[in-house]
mmCIF file of C-alpha atoms in Angstrom:
data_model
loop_
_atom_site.group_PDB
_atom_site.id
_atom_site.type_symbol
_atom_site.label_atom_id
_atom_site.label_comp_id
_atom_site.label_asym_id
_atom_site.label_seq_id
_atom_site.Cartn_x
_atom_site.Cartn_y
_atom_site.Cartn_z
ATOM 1 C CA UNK A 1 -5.162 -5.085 -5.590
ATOM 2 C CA UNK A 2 -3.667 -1.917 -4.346
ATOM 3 C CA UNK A 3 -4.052 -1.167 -0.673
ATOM 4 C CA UNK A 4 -6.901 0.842 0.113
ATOM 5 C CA UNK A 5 -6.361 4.461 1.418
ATOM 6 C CA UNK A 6 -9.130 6.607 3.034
ATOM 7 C CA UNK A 7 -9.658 10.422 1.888
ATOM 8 C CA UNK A 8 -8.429 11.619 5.645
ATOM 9 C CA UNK A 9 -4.957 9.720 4.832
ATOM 10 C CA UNK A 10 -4.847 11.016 1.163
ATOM 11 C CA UNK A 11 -5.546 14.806 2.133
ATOM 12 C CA UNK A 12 -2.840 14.431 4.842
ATOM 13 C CA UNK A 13 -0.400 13.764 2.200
ATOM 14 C CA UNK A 14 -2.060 16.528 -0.088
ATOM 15 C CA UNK A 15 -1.621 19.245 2.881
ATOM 16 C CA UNK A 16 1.948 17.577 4.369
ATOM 17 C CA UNK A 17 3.047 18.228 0.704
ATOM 18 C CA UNK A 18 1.979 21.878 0.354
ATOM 19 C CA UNK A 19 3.273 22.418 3.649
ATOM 20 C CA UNK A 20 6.895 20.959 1.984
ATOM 21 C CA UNK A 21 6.692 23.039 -0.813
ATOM 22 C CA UNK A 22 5.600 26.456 1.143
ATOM 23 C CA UNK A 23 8.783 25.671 3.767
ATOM 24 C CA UNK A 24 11.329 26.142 0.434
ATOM 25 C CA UNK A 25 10.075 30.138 0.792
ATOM 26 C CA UNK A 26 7.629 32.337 -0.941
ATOM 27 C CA UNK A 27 9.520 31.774 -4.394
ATOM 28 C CA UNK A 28 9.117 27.627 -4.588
ATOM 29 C CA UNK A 29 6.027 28.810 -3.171
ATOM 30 C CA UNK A 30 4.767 31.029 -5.984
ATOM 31 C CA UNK A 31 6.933 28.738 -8.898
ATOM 32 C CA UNK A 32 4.325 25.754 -7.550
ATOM 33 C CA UNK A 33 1.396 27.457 -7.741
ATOM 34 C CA UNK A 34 1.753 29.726 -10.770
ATOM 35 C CA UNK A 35 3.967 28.543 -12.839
ATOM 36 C CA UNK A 36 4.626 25.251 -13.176
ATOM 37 C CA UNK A 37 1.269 24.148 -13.768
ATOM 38 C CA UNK A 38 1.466 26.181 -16.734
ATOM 39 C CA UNK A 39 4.441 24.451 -18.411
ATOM 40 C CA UNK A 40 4.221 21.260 -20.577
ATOM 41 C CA UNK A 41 6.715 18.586 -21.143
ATOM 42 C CA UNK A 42 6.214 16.820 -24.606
ATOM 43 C CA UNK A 43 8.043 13.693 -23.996
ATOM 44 C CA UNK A 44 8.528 11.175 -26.935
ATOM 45 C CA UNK A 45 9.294 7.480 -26.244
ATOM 46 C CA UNK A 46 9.871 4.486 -28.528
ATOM 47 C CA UNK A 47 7.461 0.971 -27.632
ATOM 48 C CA UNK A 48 9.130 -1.956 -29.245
ATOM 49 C CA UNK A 49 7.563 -5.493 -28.837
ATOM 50 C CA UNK A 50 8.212 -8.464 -30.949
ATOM 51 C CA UNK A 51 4.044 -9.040 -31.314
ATOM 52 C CA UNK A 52 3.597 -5.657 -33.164
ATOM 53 C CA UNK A 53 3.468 -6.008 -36.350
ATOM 54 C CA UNK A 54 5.881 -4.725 -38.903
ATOM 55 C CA UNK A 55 3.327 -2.640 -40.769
ATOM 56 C CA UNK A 56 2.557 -0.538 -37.762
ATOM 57 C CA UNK A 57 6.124 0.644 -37.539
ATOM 58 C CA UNK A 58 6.566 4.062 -36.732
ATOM 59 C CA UNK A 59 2.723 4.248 -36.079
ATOM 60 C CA UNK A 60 2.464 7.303 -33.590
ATOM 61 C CA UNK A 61 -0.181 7.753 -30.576
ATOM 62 C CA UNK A 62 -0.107 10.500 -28.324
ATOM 63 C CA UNK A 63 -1.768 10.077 -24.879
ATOM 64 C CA UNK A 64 -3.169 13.344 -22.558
ATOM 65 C CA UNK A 65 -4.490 12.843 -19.268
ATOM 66 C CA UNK A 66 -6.387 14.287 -16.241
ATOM 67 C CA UNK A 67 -7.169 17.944 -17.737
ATOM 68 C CA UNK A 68 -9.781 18.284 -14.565
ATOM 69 C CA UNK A 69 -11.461 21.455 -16.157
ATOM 70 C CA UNK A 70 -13.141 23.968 -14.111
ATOM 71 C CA UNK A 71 -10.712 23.644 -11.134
ATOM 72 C CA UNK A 72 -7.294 25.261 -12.208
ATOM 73 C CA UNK A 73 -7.407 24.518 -16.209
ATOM 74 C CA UNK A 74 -9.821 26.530 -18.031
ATOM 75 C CA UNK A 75 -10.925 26.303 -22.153
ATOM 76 C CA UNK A 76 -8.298 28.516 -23.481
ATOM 77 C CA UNK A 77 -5.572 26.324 -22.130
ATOM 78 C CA UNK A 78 -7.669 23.217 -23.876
ATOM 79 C CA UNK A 79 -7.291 25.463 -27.212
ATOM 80 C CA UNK A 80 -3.566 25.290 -26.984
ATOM 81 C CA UNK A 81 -3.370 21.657 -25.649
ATOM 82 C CA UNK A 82 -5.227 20.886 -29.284
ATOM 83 C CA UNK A 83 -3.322 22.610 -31.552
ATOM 84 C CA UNK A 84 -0.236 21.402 -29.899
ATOM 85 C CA UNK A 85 -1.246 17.709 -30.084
ATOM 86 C CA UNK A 86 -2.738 18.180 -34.175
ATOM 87 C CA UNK A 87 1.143 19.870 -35.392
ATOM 88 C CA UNK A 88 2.302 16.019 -33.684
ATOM 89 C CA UNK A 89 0.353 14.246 -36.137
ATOM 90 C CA UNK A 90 -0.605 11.150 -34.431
ATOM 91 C CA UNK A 91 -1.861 8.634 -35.878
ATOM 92 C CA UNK A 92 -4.182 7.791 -32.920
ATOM 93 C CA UNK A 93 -5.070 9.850 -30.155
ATOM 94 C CA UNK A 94 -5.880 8.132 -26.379
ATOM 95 C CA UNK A 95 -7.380 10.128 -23.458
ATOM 96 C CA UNK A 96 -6.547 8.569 -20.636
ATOM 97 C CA UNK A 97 -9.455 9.742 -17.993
ATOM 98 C CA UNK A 98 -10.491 12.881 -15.897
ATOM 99 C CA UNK A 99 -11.766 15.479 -18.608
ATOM 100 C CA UNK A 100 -13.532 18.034 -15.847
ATOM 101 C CA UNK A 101 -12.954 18.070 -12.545
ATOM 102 C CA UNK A 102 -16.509 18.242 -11.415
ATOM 103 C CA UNK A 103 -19.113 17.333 -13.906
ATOM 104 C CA UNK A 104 -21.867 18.382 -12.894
ATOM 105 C CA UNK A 105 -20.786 21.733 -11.557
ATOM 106 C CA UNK A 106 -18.827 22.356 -14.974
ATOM 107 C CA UNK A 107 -20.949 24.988 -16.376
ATOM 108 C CA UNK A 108 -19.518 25.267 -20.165
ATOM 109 C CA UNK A 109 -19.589 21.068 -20.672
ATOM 110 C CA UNK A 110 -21.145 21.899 -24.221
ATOM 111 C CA UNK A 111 -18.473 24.156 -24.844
ATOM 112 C CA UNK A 112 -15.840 21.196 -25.275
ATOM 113 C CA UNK A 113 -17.914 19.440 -28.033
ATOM 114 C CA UNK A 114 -16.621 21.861 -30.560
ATOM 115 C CA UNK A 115 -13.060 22.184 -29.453
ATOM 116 C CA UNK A 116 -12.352 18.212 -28.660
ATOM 117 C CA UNK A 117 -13.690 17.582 -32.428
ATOM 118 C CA UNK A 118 -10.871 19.377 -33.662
ATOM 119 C CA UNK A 119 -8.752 16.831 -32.592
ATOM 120 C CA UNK A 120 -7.805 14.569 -35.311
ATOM 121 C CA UNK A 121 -6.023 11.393 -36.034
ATOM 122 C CA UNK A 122 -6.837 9.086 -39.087
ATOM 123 C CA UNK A 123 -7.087 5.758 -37.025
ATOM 124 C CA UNK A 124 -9.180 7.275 -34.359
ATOM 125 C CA UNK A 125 -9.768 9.155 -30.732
ATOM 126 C CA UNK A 126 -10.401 6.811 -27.999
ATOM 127 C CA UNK A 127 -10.902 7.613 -23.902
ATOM 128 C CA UNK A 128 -11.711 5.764 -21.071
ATOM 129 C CA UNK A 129 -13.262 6.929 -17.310
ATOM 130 C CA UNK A 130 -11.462 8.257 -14.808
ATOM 131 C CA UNK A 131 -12.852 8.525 -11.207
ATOM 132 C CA UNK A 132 -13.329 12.137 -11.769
ATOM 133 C CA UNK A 133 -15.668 11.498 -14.973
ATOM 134 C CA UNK A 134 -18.065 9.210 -12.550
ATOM 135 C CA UNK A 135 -17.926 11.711 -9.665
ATOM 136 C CA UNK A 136 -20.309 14.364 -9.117
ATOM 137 C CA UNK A 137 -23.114 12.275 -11.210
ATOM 138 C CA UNK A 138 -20.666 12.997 -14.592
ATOM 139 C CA UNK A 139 -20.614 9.466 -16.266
ATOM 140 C CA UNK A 140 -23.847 10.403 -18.807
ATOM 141 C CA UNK A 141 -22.291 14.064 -18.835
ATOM 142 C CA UNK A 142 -18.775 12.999 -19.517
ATOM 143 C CA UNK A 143 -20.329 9.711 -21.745
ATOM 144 C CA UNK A 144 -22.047 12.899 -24.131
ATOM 145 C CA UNK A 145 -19.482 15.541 -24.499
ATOM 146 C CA UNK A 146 -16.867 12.580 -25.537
ATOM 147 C CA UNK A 147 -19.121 10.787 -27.968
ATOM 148 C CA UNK A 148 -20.227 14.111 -29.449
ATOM 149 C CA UNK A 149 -16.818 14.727 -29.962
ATOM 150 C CA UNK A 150 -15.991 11.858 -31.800
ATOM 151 C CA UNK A 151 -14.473 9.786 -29.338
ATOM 152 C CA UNK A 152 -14.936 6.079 -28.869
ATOM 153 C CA UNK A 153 -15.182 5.535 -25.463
ATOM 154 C CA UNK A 154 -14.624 2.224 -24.425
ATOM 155 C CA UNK A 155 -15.727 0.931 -21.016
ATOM 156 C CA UNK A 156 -14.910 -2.637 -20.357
ATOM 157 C CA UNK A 157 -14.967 -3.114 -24.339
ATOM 158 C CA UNK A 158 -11.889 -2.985 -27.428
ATOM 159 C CA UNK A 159 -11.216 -2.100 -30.350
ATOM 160 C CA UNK A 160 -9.443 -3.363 -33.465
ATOM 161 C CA UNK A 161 -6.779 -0.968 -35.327
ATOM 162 C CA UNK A 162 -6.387 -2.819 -38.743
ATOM 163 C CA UNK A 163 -4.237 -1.524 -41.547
ATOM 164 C CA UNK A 164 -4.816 -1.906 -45.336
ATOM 165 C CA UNK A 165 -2.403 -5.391 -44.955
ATOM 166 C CA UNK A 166 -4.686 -6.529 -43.106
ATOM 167 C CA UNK A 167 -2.161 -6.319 -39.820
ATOM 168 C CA UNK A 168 -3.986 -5.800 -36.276
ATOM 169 C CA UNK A 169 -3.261 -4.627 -32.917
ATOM 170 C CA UNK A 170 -6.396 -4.102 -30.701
ATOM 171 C CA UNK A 171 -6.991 -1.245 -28.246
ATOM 172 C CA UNK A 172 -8.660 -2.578 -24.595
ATOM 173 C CA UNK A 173 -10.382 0.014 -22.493
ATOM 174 C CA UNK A 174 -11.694 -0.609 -18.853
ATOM 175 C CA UNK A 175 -13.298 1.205 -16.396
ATOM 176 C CA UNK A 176 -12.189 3.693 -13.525
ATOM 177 C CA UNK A 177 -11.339 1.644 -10.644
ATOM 178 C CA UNK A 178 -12.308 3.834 -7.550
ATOM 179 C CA UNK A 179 -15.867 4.514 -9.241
ATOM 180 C CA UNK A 180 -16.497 2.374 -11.782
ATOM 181 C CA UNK A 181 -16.256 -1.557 -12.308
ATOM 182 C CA UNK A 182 -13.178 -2.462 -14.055
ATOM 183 C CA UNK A 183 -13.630 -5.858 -15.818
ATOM 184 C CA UNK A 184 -10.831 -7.030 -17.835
ATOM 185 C CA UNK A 185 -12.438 -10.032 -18.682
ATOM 186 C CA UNK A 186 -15.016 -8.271 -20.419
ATOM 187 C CA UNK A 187 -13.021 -6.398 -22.219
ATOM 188 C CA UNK A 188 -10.337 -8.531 -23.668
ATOM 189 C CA UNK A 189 -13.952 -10.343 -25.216
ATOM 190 C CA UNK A 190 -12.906 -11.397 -28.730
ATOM 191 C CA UNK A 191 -8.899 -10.250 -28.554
ATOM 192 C CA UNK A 192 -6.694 -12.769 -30.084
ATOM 193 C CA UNK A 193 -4.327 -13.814 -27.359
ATOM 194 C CA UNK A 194 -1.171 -13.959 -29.293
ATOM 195 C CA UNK A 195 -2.381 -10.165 -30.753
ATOM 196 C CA UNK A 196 -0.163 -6.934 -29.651
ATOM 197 C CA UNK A 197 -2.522 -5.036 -26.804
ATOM 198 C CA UNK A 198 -3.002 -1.742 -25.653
ATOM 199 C CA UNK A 199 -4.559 -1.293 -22.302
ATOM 200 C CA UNK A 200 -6.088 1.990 -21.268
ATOM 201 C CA UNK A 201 -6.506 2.269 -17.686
ATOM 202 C CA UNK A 202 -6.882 5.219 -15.504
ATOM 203 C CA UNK A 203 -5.687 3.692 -12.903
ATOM 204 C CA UNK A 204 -2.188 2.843 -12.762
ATOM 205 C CA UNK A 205 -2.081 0.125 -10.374
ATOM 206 C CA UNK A 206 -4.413 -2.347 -11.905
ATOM 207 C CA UNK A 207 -1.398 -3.299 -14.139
ATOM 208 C CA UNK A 208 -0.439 -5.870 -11.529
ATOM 209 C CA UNK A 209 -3.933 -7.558 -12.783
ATOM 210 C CA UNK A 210 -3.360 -6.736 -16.414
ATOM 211 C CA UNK A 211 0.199 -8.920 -16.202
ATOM 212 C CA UNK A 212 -2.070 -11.571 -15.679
ATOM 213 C CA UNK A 213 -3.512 -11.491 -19.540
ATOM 214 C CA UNK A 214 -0.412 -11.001 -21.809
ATOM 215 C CA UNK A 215 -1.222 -7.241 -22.332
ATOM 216 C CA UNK A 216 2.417 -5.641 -23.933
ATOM 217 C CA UNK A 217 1.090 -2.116 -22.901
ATOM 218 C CA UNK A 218 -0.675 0.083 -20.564
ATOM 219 C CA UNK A 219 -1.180 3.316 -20.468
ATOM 220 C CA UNK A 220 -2.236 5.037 -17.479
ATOM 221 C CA UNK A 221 -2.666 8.503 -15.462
ATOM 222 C CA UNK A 222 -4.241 9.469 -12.567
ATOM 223 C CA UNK A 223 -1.708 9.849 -9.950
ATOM 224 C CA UNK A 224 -0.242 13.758 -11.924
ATOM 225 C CA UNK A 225 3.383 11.841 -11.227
ATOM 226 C CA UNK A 226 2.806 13.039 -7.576
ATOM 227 C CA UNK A 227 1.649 16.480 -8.501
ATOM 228 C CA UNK A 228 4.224 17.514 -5.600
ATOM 229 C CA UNK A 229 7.402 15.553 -5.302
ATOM 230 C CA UNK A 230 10.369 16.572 -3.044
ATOM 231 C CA UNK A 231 13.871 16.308 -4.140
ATOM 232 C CA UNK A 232 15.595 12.821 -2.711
ATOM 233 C CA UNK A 233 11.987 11.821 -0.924
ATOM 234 C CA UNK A 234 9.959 11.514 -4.336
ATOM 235 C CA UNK A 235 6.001 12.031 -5.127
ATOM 236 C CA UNK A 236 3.897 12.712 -1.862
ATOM 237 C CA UNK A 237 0.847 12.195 -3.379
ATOM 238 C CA UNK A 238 -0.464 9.408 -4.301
ATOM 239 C CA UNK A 239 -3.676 8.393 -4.321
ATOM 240 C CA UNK A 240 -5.509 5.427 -4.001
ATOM 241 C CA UNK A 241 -4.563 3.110 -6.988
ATOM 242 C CA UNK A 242 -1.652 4.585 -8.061
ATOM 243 C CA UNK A 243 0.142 4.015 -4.963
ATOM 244 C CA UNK A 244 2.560 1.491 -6.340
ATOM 245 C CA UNK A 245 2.878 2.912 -10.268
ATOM 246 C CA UNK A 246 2.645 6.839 -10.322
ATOM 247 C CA UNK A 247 4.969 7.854 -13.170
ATOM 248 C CA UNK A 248 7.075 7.020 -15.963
ATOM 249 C CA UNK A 249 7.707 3.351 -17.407
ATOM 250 C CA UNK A 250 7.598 -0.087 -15.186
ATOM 251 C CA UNK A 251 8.081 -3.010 -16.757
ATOM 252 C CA UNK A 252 5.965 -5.479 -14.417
ATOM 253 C CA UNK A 253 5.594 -9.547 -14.748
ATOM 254 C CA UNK A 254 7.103 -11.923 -17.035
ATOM 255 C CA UNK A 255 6.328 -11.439 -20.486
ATOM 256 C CA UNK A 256 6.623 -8.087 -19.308
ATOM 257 C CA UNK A 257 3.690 -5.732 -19.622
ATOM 258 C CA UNK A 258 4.792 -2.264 -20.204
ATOM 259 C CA UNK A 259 3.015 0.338 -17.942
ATOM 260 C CA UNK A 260 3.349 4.281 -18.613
ATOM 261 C CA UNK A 261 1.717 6.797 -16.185
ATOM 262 C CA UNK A 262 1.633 9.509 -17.781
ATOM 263 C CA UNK A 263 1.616 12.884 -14.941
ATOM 264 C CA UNK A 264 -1.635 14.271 -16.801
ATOM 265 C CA UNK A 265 -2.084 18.235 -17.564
ATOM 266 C CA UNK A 266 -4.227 19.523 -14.691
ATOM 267 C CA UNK A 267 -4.241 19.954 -10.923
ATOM 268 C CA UNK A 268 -6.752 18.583 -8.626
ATOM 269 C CA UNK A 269 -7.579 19.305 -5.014
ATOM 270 C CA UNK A 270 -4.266 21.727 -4.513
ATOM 271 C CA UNK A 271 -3.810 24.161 -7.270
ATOM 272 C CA UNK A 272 -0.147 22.997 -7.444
ATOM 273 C CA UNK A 273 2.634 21.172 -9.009
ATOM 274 C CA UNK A 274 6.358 21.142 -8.448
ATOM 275 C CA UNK A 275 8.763 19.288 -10.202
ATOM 276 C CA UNK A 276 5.958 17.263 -11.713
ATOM 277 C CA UNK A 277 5.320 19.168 -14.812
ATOM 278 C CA UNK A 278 2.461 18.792 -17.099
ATOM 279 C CA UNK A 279 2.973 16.057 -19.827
ATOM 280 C CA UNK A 280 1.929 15.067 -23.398
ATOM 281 C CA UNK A 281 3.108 11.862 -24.153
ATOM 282 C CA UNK A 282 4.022 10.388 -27.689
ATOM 283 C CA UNK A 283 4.716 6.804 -28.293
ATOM 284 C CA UNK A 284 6.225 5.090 -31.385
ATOM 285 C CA UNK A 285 5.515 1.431 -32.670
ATOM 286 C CA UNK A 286 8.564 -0.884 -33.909
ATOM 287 C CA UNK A 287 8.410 -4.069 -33.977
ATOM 288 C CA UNK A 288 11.276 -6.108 -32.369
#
């Protein structure tokens, strides 16, 4: 279990970082608020396991992450974020947790319906909870807009992928873990244990849990990779549960599970990113 940190210690970080960034002048200043956020790293990685199946070889998901709408991303960016992850063709699509910043305050909600359903991938759209989606009163709010859109949105529950072969691989979703209940338990319900796994978590840090339950993958945001990281001194911000894991790959455990924390596309409590750009992930399946 990651170790617990209190909003006054996280915002500390948040405001020692932005002090960081402002000493570099009014230029790193300016690059960190205004531009930066606006860039997007699309950032392609190979997953090979000996438990995927041969038939899903060169099967292609692409994971976003923590848009948090309403606080420094707004609808037209969304339009662009679409279109750029429909010309990738994935085969599967995963959100990964954090759609609006503030639910309930989000005043176009019913405005996403239309633009998330353009977002298409033959073997599905799946998304999990982040803490964001729960805050504010948002779970029903962020539970509607999803399923509207065509999402699956699995909450301590999985799903199987299964090819015309018959091959399977099975797609595990839990729940946020600073407002929600995580159960893994739950959710592995009915998953063959010698089956290839995908875990979606929002929170990064559970993976030291997941090891426990021969998952191969997880795939994780939350933490933005920092959101503000400081050459030779690394990510500043972290916040509670993704303390230990806040970007890239980690290989944890034995067998090992694979974790990914991807650094999401938004900004939350700071308008600002430096050199922690933006990303759109896209994984490819090959079996070992």
């Amino acid at each position: 279990m990651a170790k617990k940190v209190t909003r006054r210690s996280f915002l500390k970080r948040v405001f020692g970082s932005l002090f960081t960034v402002a000493g570099v002048g009014a230029g790193g200043y300016y690059y960190a608020g205004h531009i930066e956020p606006m860039l997007l790293d699309i950032n392609h990685h190979t997953i090979v396991k000996k438990s995927i199946p041969k038939s899903f070889n060169d099967f292609k998901i692409v994971q976003f992450s923590d848009t948090h709408l309403g606080f420094q991303y707004d609808r037209q960016q969304l339009i662009e974020l679409i279109e750029k992850i429909n010309k990738l063709k994935p085969d599967i699509i995963f959100f990964t947790g954090d759609l609006m910043d503030a639910p309930n305050k989000y005043q176009e909600g019913n405005q996403l319906i239309p633009l998330l359903k353009k977002l298409y991938a033959p073997f599905g759209k799946f998304a999990i909870y982040g803490n964001h989606d729960h805050g504010g009163y948002g779970s029903n709010i962020y539970k509607s807009i999803m399923e509207q859109a065509e999402f699956k949105l699995l909450q301590n529950s999985n799903q199987k992928i299964t090819l015309l072969d018959g091959s399977a691989i099975y797609i595990i979703g839990i729940d946020d873990a600073m407002l929600g209940k995580p159960d893994l338990m739950t959710a592995l319900n009915g998953v063959p244990e010698d089956s290839f796994k995908i875990l979606l978590s929002h929170a990064p840090d559970l993976a030291d849990e997941a090891k426990e339950f021969n998952i191969q993958l997880q795939l994780s945001g939350h933490s933005h990779g920092g959101q503000v990281k400081i050459p030779f001194i690394g990510a500043l911000v972290k916040p509670p549960f993704a303390e230990i894991y806040h970007e890239g790959f980690y290989e944890i455990g034995d067998t090992p599970l694979t974790l990914y924390v991807n650094r999401g596309i938004g900004t939350t409590r700071l308008p600002f990113r430096f050199l922690s750009k933006p990303e759109l992930t896209v994984f490819t399946l090959l079996s070992e």
